[in-house]
């Protein structure tokens, strides 16, 4: 591979000055930090980038960015497309999958969630809040439930999901504003989704007071769910949320507030006890 310019190569341990605004600790390995900065550029909305875009978005000089990308490509963490752009490779997917499976939260939740899924015959999920998205850590699916292509590792807008709204309800006003600073309330969503931050705030206040969250065709038409918090050692803020997701043709909102909610709360209590005992 040819380097992108004729600048002489520098040592791999480039100074922290390459990335403006960052202060290096005595244990920081700059080459590794730059590689992680590059990998963090990719998400569900950014699936491929040109080398110049990598350099511009990270502040890493082009010669260094070239070497970082080439190293990640060699290890399978990035792959190059025919047009020269790069995207995450299979090795990244394997790491992410292993991280989710190895999470103590996921491991401790597996059996209680499996029992809940068998008991109710419905889809159950475990999720955490990441910015303005809810990240799905575990999913036991009822094949009769028609949903978007949600899998472990998928994310959905927190403002529209029962788990996302529940976790947002425990944020302070400042934390909520920061989390949703880039959320587009005009984006595609279900017919009953909140259309403004003020409308969402009112719903979150009710969720916090009642201790559970309903989603009634806010993600998409035909889908409903109910969610409750899971607490670890910190009893003031949920470590995660779990939910039961149903087709609106099978259960009305009243059903979600009845037996399904009771069973969901019992499962959340079981997981919470397991988390506090570790």
PDB file of C-alpha atoms in Angstrom:
ATOM      1  CA  UNK A   1       0.000   0.000   0.000  1.00  0.00           C
ATOM      2  CA  UNK A   2       1.232   3.491  -0.816  1.00  0.00           C
ATOM      3  CA  UNK A   3       1.128   6.106   1.875  1.00  0.00           C
ATOM      4  CA  UNK A   4      -1.241   9.018   1.252  1.00  0.00           C
ATOM      5  CA  UNK A   5       1.532  11.612   1.094  1.00  0.00           C
ATOM      6  CA  UNK A   6       5.289  11.927   1.069  1.00  0.00           C
ATOM      7  CA  UNK A   7       5.631  13.023   4.705  1.00  0.00           C
ATOM      8  CA  UNK A   8       8.257  10.984   6.544  1.00  0.00           C
ATOM      9  CA  UNK A   9       6.781   8.332   8.837  1.00  0.00           C
ATOM     10  CA  UNK A  10       6.932   9.124  12.521  1.00  0.00           C
ATOM     11  CA  UNK A  11       7.353   6.740  15.416  1.00  0.00           C
ATOM     12  CA  UNK A  12       4.195   4.775  16.299  1.00  0.00           C
ATOM     13  CA  UNK A  13       4.175   6.329  19.775  1.00  0.00           C
ATOM     14  CA  UNK A  14       3.050   9.702  18.424  1.00  0.00           C
ATOM     15  CA  UNK A  15       2.614  12.400  21.004  1.00  0.00           C
ATOM     16  CA  UNK A  16      -0.776  13.232  22.416  1.00  0.00           C
ATOM     17  CA  UNK A  17      -0.548  16.522  20.555  1.00  0.00           C
ATOM     18  CA  UNK A  18      -1.726  14.625  17.458  1.00  0.00           C
ATOM     19  CA  UNK A  19      -5.216  14.558  18.965  1.00  0.00           C
ATOM     20  CA  UNK A  20      -6.167  18.080  20.069  1.00  0.00           C
ATOM     21  CA  UNK A  21      -7.655  18.505  23.511  1.00  0.00           C
ATOM     22  CA  UNK A  22      -6.414  15.211  24.906  1.00  0.00           C
ATOM     23  CA  UNK A  23      -4.043  14.956  27.828  1.00  0.00           C
ATOM     24  CA  UNK A  24      -1.994  11.769  27.921  1.00  0.00           C
ATOM     25  CA  UNK A  25      -1.685   9.809  31.144  1.00  0.00           C
ATOM     26  CA  UNK A  26       1.598   8.139  32.003  1.00  0.00           C
ATOM     27  CA  UNK A  27       0.125   4.754  31.002  1.00  0.00           C
ATOM     28  CA  UNK A  28      -1.446   5.854  27.735  1.00  0.00           C
ATOM     29  CA  UNK A  29      -0.355   4.049  24.577  1.00  0.00           C
ATOM     30  CA  UNK A  30      -0.985   6.582  21.837  1.00  0.00           C
ATOM     31  CA  UNK A  31      -1.057   4.137  18.928  1.00  0.00           C
ATOM     32  CA  UNK A  32      -3.682   2.028  20.677  1.00  0.00           C
ATOM     33  CA  UNK A  33      -5.710   5.103  21.651  1.00  0.00           C
ATOM     34  CA  UNK A  34      -5.735   6.268  18.044  1.00  0.00           C
ATOM     35  CA  UNK A  35      -6.933   2.866  16.856  1.00  0.00           C
ATOM     36  CA  UNK A  36      -9.802   2.956  19.336  1.00  0.00           C
ATOM     37  CA  UNK A  37     -10.666   6.506  18.269  1.00  0.00           C
ATOM     38  CA  UNK A  38     -10.955   5.277  14.682  1.00  0.00           C
ATOM     39  CA  UNK A  39     -13.167   2.313  15.591  1.00  0.00           C
ATOM     40  CA  UNK A  40     -15.461   4.563  17.657  1.00  0.00           C
ATOM     41  CA  UNK A  41     -16.268   6.569  14.525  1.00  0.00           C
ATOM     42  CA  UNK A  42     -18.542   3.818  13.263  1.00  0.00           C
ATOM     43  CA  UNK A  43     -22.105   3.282  14.431  1.00  0.00           C
ATOM     44  CA  UNK A  44     -25.495   2.524  12.910  1.00  0.00           C
ATOM     45  CA  UNK A  45     -25.524   5.862  11.049  1.00  0.00           C
ATOM     46  CA  UNK A  46     -21.845   5.847  10.007  1.00  0.00           C
ATOM     47  CA  UNK A  47     -21.068   2.537   8.347  1.00  0.00           C
ATOM     48  CA  UNK A  48     -18.144   3.515   6.088  1.00  0.00           C
ATOM     49  CA  UNK A  49     -15.653   6.373   5.799  1.00  0.00           C
ATOM     50  CA  UNK A  50     -12.868   7.586   3.525  1.00  0.00           C
ATOM     51  CA  UNK A  51      -9.393   7.957   4.975  1.00  0.00           C
ATOM     52  CA  UNK A  52      -9.634  11.766   4.787  1.00  0.00           C
ATOM     53  CA  UNK A  53     -12.871  11.631   6.788  1.00  0.00           C
ATOM     54  CA  UNK A  54     -11.177   9.462   9.420  1.00  0.00           C
ATOM     55  CA  UNK A  55      -8.395  12.020   9.705  1.00  0.00           C
ATOM     56  CA  UNK A  56     -10.778  14.977   9.847  1.00  0.00           C
ATOM     57  CA  UNK A  57     -13.114  13.444  12.426  1.00  0.00           C
ATOM     58  CA  UNK A  58     -10.401  12.216  14.788  1.00  0.00           C
ATOM     59  CA  UNK A  59      -7.860  14.998  14.318  1.00  0.00           C
ATOM     60  CA  UNK A  60      -5.226  12.349  13.543  1.00  0.00           C
ATOM     61  CA  UNK A  61      -2.794  13.521  10.801  1.00  0.00           C
ATOM     62  CA  UNK A  62      -3.188  11.715   7.478  1.00  0.00           C
ATOM     63  CA  UNK A  63       0.110   9.773   7.606  1.00  0.00           C
ATOM     64  CA  UNK A  64      -0.686   8.481  11.100  1.00  0.00           C
ATOM     65  CA  UNK A  65      -4.318   7.778  10.187  1.00  0.00           C
ATOM     66  CA  UNK A  66      -3.099   5.766   7.209  1.00  0.00           C
ATOM     67  CA  UNK A  67      -0.878   3.590   9.393  1.00  0.00           C
ATOM     68  CA  UNK A  68      -3.586   3.115  12.042  1.00  0.00           C
ATOM     69  CA  UNK A  69      -6.144   2.095   9.422  1.00  0.00           C
ATOM     70  CA  UNK A  70      -3.649  -0.244   7.718  1.00  0.00           C
ATOM     71  CA  UNK A  71      -2.887  -1.957  11.047  1.00  0.00           C
ATOM     72  CA  UNK A  72      -6.585  -2.395  11.881  1.00  0.00           C
ATOM     73  CA  UNK A  73      -7.222  -3.665   8.358  1.00  0.00           C
ATOM     74  CA  UNK A  74      -4.432  -6.221   8.689  1.00  0.00           C
ATOM     75  CA  UNK A  75      -6.004  -7.536  11.909  1.00  0.00           C
ATOM     76  CA  UNK A  76      -9.472  -7.793  10.365  1.00  0.00           C
ATOM     77  CA  UNK A  77     -10.909  -4.948  12.453  1.00  0.00           C
ATOM     78  CA  UNK A  78     -11.463  -2.838   9.338  1.00  0.00           C
ATOM     79  CA  UNK A  79     -12.066  -3.850   5.751  1.00  0.00           C
ATOM     80  CA  UNK A  80     -11.658  -1.884   2.547  1.00  0.00           C
ATOM     81  CA  UNK A  81     -14.462  -1.451   0.043  1.00  0.00           C
ATOM     82  CA  UNK A  82     -13.937  -1.301  -3.747  1.00  0.00           C
ATOM     83  CA  UNK A  83     -14.260   2.504  -3.716  1.00  0.00           C
ATOM     84  CA  UNK A  84     -11.422   2.773  -1.187  1.00  0.00           C
ATOM     85  CA  UNK A  85     -13.577   3.571   1.830  1.00  0.00           C
ATOM     86  CA  UNK A  86     -13.308   1.492   5.010  1.00  0.00           C
ATOM     87  CA  UNK A  87     -15.833  -0.131   7.310  1.00  0.00           C
ATOM     88  CA  UNK A  88     -15.719  -2.341  10.444  1.00  0.00           C
ATOM     89  CA  UNK A  89     -14.531  -5.871   9.789  1.00  0.00           C
ATOM     90  CA  UNK A  90     -15.588  -9.241  11.126  1.00  0.00           C
ATOM     91  CA  UNK A  91     -13.073  -9.107  14.002  1.00  0.00           C
ATOM     92  CA  UNK A  92     -14.952  -6.129  15.496  1.00  0.00           C
ATOM     93  CA  UNK A  93     -18.221  -8.051  15.366  1.00  0.00           C
ATOM     94  CA  UNK A  94     -16.637 -11.020  17.109  1.00  0.00           C
ATOM     95  CA  UNK A  95     -15.272  -8.773  19.877  1.00  0.00           C
ATOM     96  CA  UNK A  96     -18.650  -7.102  20.372  1.00  0.00           C
ATOM     97  CA  UNK A  97     -20.475 -10.410  20.499  1.00  0.00           C
ATOM     98  CA  UNK A  98     -18.003 -11.817  23.024  1.00  0.00           C
ATOM     99  CA  UNK A  99     -18.290  -8.697  25.186  1.00  0.00           C
ATOM    100  CA  UNK A 100     -22.078  -8.951  25.315  1.00  0.00           C
ATOM    101  CA  UNK A 101     -22.040 -12.674  26.089  1.00  0.00           C
ATOM    102  CA  UNK A 102     -19.406 -12.165  28.780  1.00  0.00           C
ATOM    103  CA  UNK A 103     -21.165  -9.302  30.530  1.00  0.00           C
ATOM    104  CA  UNK A 104     -22.026 -10.234  34.113  1.00  0.00           C
ATOM    105  CA  UNK A 105     -25.335  -8.389  33.695  1.00  0.00           C
ATOM    106  CA  UNK A 106     -26.216 -10.550  30.704  1.00  0.00           C
ATOM    107  CA  UNK A 107     -25.049 -13.768  32.357  1.00  0.00           C
ATOM    108  CA  UNK A 108     -26.987 -13.149  35.557  1.00  0.00           C
ATOM    109  CA  UNK A 109     -30.108 -12.135  33.628  1.00  0.00           C
ATOM    110  CA  UNK A 110     -30.174 -15.084  31.239  1.00  0.00           C
ATOM    111  CA  UNK A 111     -32.015 -17.658  33.332  1.00  0.00           C
ATOM    112  CA  UNK A 112     -34.625 -15.299  34.841  1.00  0.00           C
ATOM    113  CA  UNK A 113     -35.355 -13.891  31.364  1.00  0.00           C
ATOM    114  CA  UNK A 114     -35.590 -17.357  29.841  1.00  0.00           C
ATOM    115  CA  UNK A 115     -38.056 -18.390  32.553  1.00  0.00           C
ATOM    116  CA  UNK A 116     -40.101 -15.228  31.914  1.00  0.00           C
ATOM    117  CA  UNK A 117     -40.179 -15.890  28.165  1.00  0.00           C
ATOM    118  CA  UNK A 118     -41.318 -19.481  28.717  1.00  0.00           C
ATOM    119  CA  UNK A 119     -43.904 -18.426  31.290  1.00  0.00           C
ATOM    120  CA  UNK A 120     -45.485 -15.699  29.155  1.00  0.00           C
ATOM    121  CA  UNK A 121     -44.814 -16.985  25.640  1.00  0.00           C
ATOM    122  CA  UNK A 122     -43.790 -13.450  24.677  1.00  0.00           C
ATOM    123  CA  UNK A 123     -40.595 -11.702  23.585  1.00  0.00           C
ATOM    124  CA  UNK A 124     -38.438 -10.415  26.463  1.00  0.00           C
ATOM    125  CA  UNK A 125     -35.507  -8.021  26.267  1.00  0.00           C
ATOM    126  CA  UNK A 126     -32.708  -6.603  28.414  1.00  0.00           C
ATOM    127  CA  UNK A 127     -31.307  -3.173  27.554  1.00  0.00           C
ATOM    128  CA  UNK A 128     -29.164  -0.291  28.741  1.00  0.00           C
ATOM    129  CA  UNK A 129     -29.083   3.391  27.857  1.00  0.00           C
ATOM    130  CA  UNK A 130     -26.303   4.592  25.535  1.00  0.00           C
ATOM    131  CA  UNK A 131     -26.718   8.286  24.751  1.00  0.00           C
ATOM    132  CA  UNK A 132     -30.136   8.700  23.135  1.00  0.00           C
ATOM    133  CA  UNK A 133     -30.362   5.009  22.229  1.00  0.00           C
ATOM    134  CA  UNK A 134     -31.311   1.850  24.095  1.00  0.00           C
ATOM    135  CA  UNK A 135     -28.833  -0.966  23.438  1.00  0.00           C
ATOM    136  CA  UNK A 136     -30.257  -4.493  23.417  1.00  0.00           C
ATOM    137  CA  UNK A 137     -28.049  -6.815  25.495  1.00  0.00           C
ATOM    138  CA  UNK A 138     -30.314  -9.868  25.511  1.00  0.00           C
ATOM    139  CA  UNK A 139     -33.373 -10.874  23.518  1.00  0.00           C
ATOM    140  CA  UNK A 140     -35.518 -13.991  23.747  1.00  0.00           C
ATOM    141  CA  UNK A 141     -37.956 -13.740  20.910  1.00  0.00           C
ATOM    142  CA  UNK A 142     -41.452 -15.052  20.269  1.00  0.00           C
ATOM    143  CA  UNK A 143     -41.362 -15.851  16.553  1.00  0.00           C
ATOM    144  CA  UNK A 144     -44.972 -14.661  16.203  1.00  0.00           C
ATOM    145  CA  UNK A 145     -43.941 -11.091  17.042  1.00  0.00           C
ATOM    146  CA  UNK A 146     -43.298  -9.099  13.871  1.00  0.00           C
ATOM    147  CA  UNK A 147     -40.750  -6.369  14.604  1.00  0.00           C
ATOM    148  CA  UNK A 148     -37.972  -4.450  12.988  1.00  0.00           C
ATOM    149  CA  UNK A 149     -34.744  -6.417  12.664  1.00  0.00           C
ATOM    150  CA  UNK A 150     -33.827  -6.126  16.349  1.00  0.00           C
ATOM    151  CA  UNK A 151     -31.003  -8.371  17.522  1.00  0.00           C
ATOM    152  CA  UNK A 152     -28.575  -8.424  20.425  1.00  0.00           C
ATOM    153  CA  UNK A 153     -26.357  -5.397  19.864  1.00  0.00           C
ATOM    154  CA  UNK A 154     -29.078  -3.440  18.062  1.00  0.00           C
ATOM    155  CA  UNK A 155     -30.113   0.019  19.180  1.00  0.00           C
ATOM    156  CA  UNK A 156     -33.400   1.908  18.982  1.00  0.00           C
ATOM    157  CA  UNK A 157     -34.238   5.521  19.901  1.00  0.00           C
ATOM    158  CA  UNK A 158     -34.698   5.621  23.672  1.00  0.00           C
ATOM    159  CA  UNK A 159     -37.464   8.222  23.402  1.00  0.00           C
ATOM    160  CA  UNK A 160     -39.749   5.715  21.655  1.00  0.00           C
ATOM    161  CA  UNK A 161     -39.073   2.436  23.486  1.00  0.00           C
ATOM    162  CA  UNK A 162     -40.399   1.281  26.847  1.00  0.00           C
ATOM    163  CA  UNK A 163     -36.898   0.418  28.123  1.00  0.00           C
ATOM    164  CA  UNK A 164     -35.433   3.648  26.800  1.00  0.00           C
ATOM    165  CA  UNK A 165     -38.125   5.840  28.308  1.00  0.00           C
ATOM    166  CA  UNK A 166     -37.840   4.079  31.645  1.00  0.00           C
ATOM    167  CA  UNK A 167     -34.074   4.653  31.793  1.00  0.00           C
ATOM    168  CA  UNK A 168     -34.446   8.260  30.618  1.00  0.00           C
ATOM    169  CA  UNK A 169     -36.961   8.837  33.435  1.00  0.00           C
ATOM    170  CA  UNK A 170     -34.210   8.376  36.013  1.00  0.00           C
ATOM    171  CA  UNK A 171     -31.964  11.077  34.507  1.00  0.00           C
ATOM    172  CA  UNK A 172     -31.737  14.599  35.869  1.00  0.00           C
ATOM    173  CA  UNK A 173     -33.037  17.448  33.694  1.00  0.00           C
ATOM    174  CA  UNK A 174     -29.486  18.293  32.629  1.00  0.00           C
ATOM    175  CA  UNK A 175     -28.656  14.663  31.870  1.00  0.00           C
ATOM    176  CA  UNK A 176     -31.869  14.253  29.878  1.00  0.00           C
ATOM    177  CA  UNK A 177     -31.201  17.384  27.819  1.00  0.00           C
ATOM    178  CA  UNK A 178     -27.661  16.202  27.087  1.00  0.00           C
ATOM    179  CA  UNK A 179     -28.768  12.679  26.181  1.00  0.00           C
ATOM    180  CA  UNK A 180     -31.406  13.915  23.734  1.00  0.00           C
ATOM    181  CA  UNK A 181     -29.514  16.910  22.362  1.00  0.00           C
ATOM    182  CA  UNK A 182     -29.201  15.259  18.936  1.00  0.00           C
ATOM    183  CA  UNK A 183     -32.509  13.401  18.907  1.00  0.00           C
ATOM    184  CA  UNK A 184     -34.813  14.285  16.022  1.00  0.00           C
ATOM    185  CA  UNK A 185     -38.411  14.156  17.218  1.00  0.00           C
ATOM    186  CA  UNK A 186     -39.512  14.464  13.613  1.00  0.00           C
ATOM    187  CA  UNK A 187     -37.803  11.211  12.627  1.00  0.00           C
ATOM    188  CA  UNK A 188     -39.715   8.088  11.657  1.00  0.00           C
ATOM    189  CA  UNK A 189     -41.512   6.532  14.610  1.00  0.00           C
ATOM    190  CA  UNK A 190     -44.807   4.930  15.517  1.00  0.00           C
ATOM    191  CA  UNK A 191     -48.098   6.861  15.508  1.00  0.00           C
ATOM    192  CA  UNK A 192     -48.122   7.471  19.269  1.00  0.00           C
ATOM    193  CA  UNK A 193     -44.500   8.633  19.704  1.00  0.00           C
ATOM    194  CA  UNK A 194     -43.723  11.863  21.536  1.00  0.00           C
ATOM    195  CA  UNK A 195     -43.168  14.694  19.065  1.00  0.00           C
ATOM    196  CA  UNK A 196     -41.310  17.088  21.348  1.00  0.00           C
ATOM    197  CA  UNK A 197     -39.059  17.073  24.391  1.00  0.00           C
ATOM    198  CA  UNK A 198     -41.780  18.708  26.481  1.00  0.00           C
ATOM    199  CA  UNK A 199     -44.249  15.968  25.557  1.00  0.00           C
ATOM    200  CA  UNK A 200     -41.659  13.330  26.397  1.00  0.00           C
ATOM    201  CA  UNK A 201     -40.835  14.975  29.746  1.00  0.00           C
ATOM    202  CA  UNK A 202     -44.483  14.674  30.816  1.00  0.00           C
ATOM    203  CA  UNK A 203     -44.440  10.973  29.975  1.00  0.00           C
ATOM    204  CA  UNK A 204     -41.157  10.444  31.820  1.00  0.00           C
ATOM    205  CA  UNK A 205     -42.523  12.097  34.967  1.00  0.00           C
ATOM    206  CA  UNK A 206     -45.426   9.639  34.994  1.00  0.00           C
ATOM    207  CA  UNK A 207     -43.063   6.714  34.354  1.00  0.00           C
ATOM    208  CA  UNK A 208     -40.831   7.666  37.278  1.00  0.00           C
ATOM    209  CA  UNK A 209     -43.838   7.945  39.586  1.00  0.00           C
ATOM    210  CA  UNK A 210     -45.425   4.617  38.614  1.00  0.00           C
ATOM    211  CA  UNK A 211     -42.167   2.639  38.368  1.00  0.00           C
ATOM    212  CA  UNK A 212     -42.810   1.126  34.967  1.00  0.00           C
ATOM    213  CA  UNK A 213     -42.990   2.241  31.353  1.00  0.00           C
ATOM    214  CA  UNK A 214     -45.467   1.432  28.594  1.00  0.00           C
ATOM    215  CA  UNK A 215     -44.817   1.694  24.876  1.00  0.00           C
ATOM    216  CA  UNK A 216     -48.018   1.733  22.869  1.00  0.00           C
ATOM    217  CA  UNK A 217     -47.175   1.792  19.145  1.00  0.00           C
ATOM    218  CA  UNK A 218     -44.486   4.424  19.633  1.00  0.00           C
ATOM    219  CA  UNK A 219     -41.705   2.388  18.003  1.00  0.00           C
ATOM    220  CA  UNK A 220     -43.943   1.194  15.179  1.00  0.00           C
ATOM    221  CA  UNK A 221     -47.619   0.489  14.532  1.00  0.00           C
ATOM    222  CA  UNK A 222     -48.740  -2.840  15.944  1.00  0.00           C
ATOM    223  CA  UNK A 223     -46.151  -3.096  18.713  1.00  0.00           C
ATOM    224  CA  UNK A 224     -46.560  -2.655  22.459  1.00  0.00           C
ATOM    225  CA  UNK A 225     -44.291  -3.323  25.417  1.00  0.00           C
ATOM    226  CA  UNK A 226     -43.973  -2.816  29.156  1.00  0.00           C
ATOM    227  CA  UNK A 227     -40.662  -2.255  30.929  1.00  0.00           C
ATOM    228  CA  UNK A 228     -39.373  -2.137  34.513  1.00  0.00           C
ATOM    229  CA  UNK A 229     -35.981  -1.230  36.004  1.00  0.00           C
ATOM    230  CA  UNK A 230     -33.258  -3.580  37.196  1.00  0.00           C
ATOM    231  CA  UNK A 231     -31.142  -2.225  40.044  1.00  0.00           C
ATOM    232  CA  UNK A 232     -27.666  -3.188  41.170  1.00  0.00           C
ATOM    233  CA  UNK A 233     -25.882  -1.910  44.257  1.00  0.00           C
ATOM    234  CA  UNK A 234     -26.987   1.648  43.446  1.00  0.00           C
ATOM    235  CA  UNK A 235     -30.676   1.686  44.324  1.00  0.00           C
ATOM    236  CA  UNK A 236     -31.160   5.214  43.008  1.00  0.00           C
ATOM    237  CA  UNK A 237     -30.426   4.513  39.358  1.00  0.00           C
ATOM    238  CA  UNK A 238     -31.253   1.444  37.240  1.00  0.00           C
ATOM    239  CA  UNK A 239     -28.404  -0.704  35.991  1.00  0.00           C
ATOM    240  CA  UNK A 240     -30.619  -1.792  33.084  1.00  0.00           C
ATOM    241  CA  UNK A 241     -34.211  -2.341  32.059  1.00  0.00           C
ATOM    242  CA  UNK A 242     -36.152  -5.408  30.979  1.00  0.00           C
ATOM    243  CA  UNK A 243     -39.363  -5.561  28.999  1.00  0.00           C
ATOM    244  CA  UNK A 244     -42.028  -7.792  27.536  1.00  0.00           C
ATOM    245  CA  UNK A 245     -42.847  -6.933  23.921  1.00  0.00           C
ATOM    246  CA  UNK A 246     -46.151  -7.998  22.348  1.00  0.00           C
ATOM    247  CA  UNK A 247     -48.159  -7.545  19.207  1.00  0.00           C
ATOM    248  CA  UNK A 248     -51.047  -5.116  19.693  1.00  0.00           C
ATOM    249  CA  UNK A 249     -53.358  -7.704  18.138  1.00  0.00           C
ATOM    250  CA  UNK A 250     -52.585 -10.094  21.018  1.00  0.00           C
ATOM    251  CA  UNK A 251     -52.626  -7.791  24.048  1.00  0.00           C
ATOM    252  CA  UNK A 252     -54.183  -4.435  24.831  1.00  0.00           C
ATOM    253  CA  UNK A 253     -52.630  -1.845  27.157  1.00  0.00           C
ATOM    254  CA  UNK A 254     -54.679  -3.116  30.106  1.00  0.00           C
ATOM    255  CA  UNK A 255     -53.099  -6.561  29.729  1.00  0.00           C
ATOM    256  CA  UNK A 256     -49.633  -5.033  29.881  1.00  0.00           C
ATOM    257  CA  UNK A 257     -50.551  -3.402  33.189  1.00  0.00           C
ATOM    258  CA  UNK A 258     -51.907  -6.673  34.580  1.00  0.00           C
ATOM    259  CA  UNK A 259     -50.392 -10.154  34.803  1.00  0.00           C
ATOM    260  CA  UNK A 260     -47.570  -9.413  32.358  1.00  0.00           C
ATOM    261  CA  UNK A 261     -46.365  -6.466  34.448  1.00  0.00           C
ATOM    262  CA  UNK A 262     -46.572  -8.508  37.653  1.00  0.00           C
ATOM    263  CA  UNK A 263     -44.442 -11.284  36.164  1.00  0.00           C
ATOM    264  CA  UNK A 264     -42.011  -8.758  34.715  1.00  0.00           C
ATOM    265  CA  UNK A 265     -41.558  -7.052  38.092  1.00  0.00           C
ATOM    266  CA  UNK A 266     -40.892 -10.394  39.777  1.00  0.00           C
ATOM    267  CA  UNK A 267     -38.210 -11.172  37.188  1.00  0.00           C
ATOM    268  CA  UNK A 268     -36.613  -7.745  37.654  1.00  0.00           C
ATOM    269  CA  UNK A 269     -36.503  -8.341  41.420  1.00  0.00           C
ATOM    270  CA  UNK A 270     -34.762 -11.684  40.843  1.00  0.00           C
ATOM    271  CA  UNK A 271     -32.130 -10.118  38.568  1.00  0.00           C
ATOM    272  CA  UNK A 272     -31.627  -7.206  40.950  1.00  0.00           C
ATOM    273  CA  UNK A 273     -30.955  -9.581  43.839  1.00  0.00           C
ATOM    274  CA  UNK A 274     -28.414 -11.469  41.733  1.00  0.00           C
ATOM    275  CA  UNK A 275     -26.660  -8.220  40.773  1.00  0.00           C
ATOM    276  CA  UNK A 276     -26.470  -7.022  44.371  1.00  0.00           C
ATOM    277  CA  UNK A 277     -24.997 -10.356  45.491  1.00  0.00           C
ATOM    278  CA  UNK A 278     -22.025 -10.231  43.109  1.00  0.00           C
TER     279      UNK A 278
END
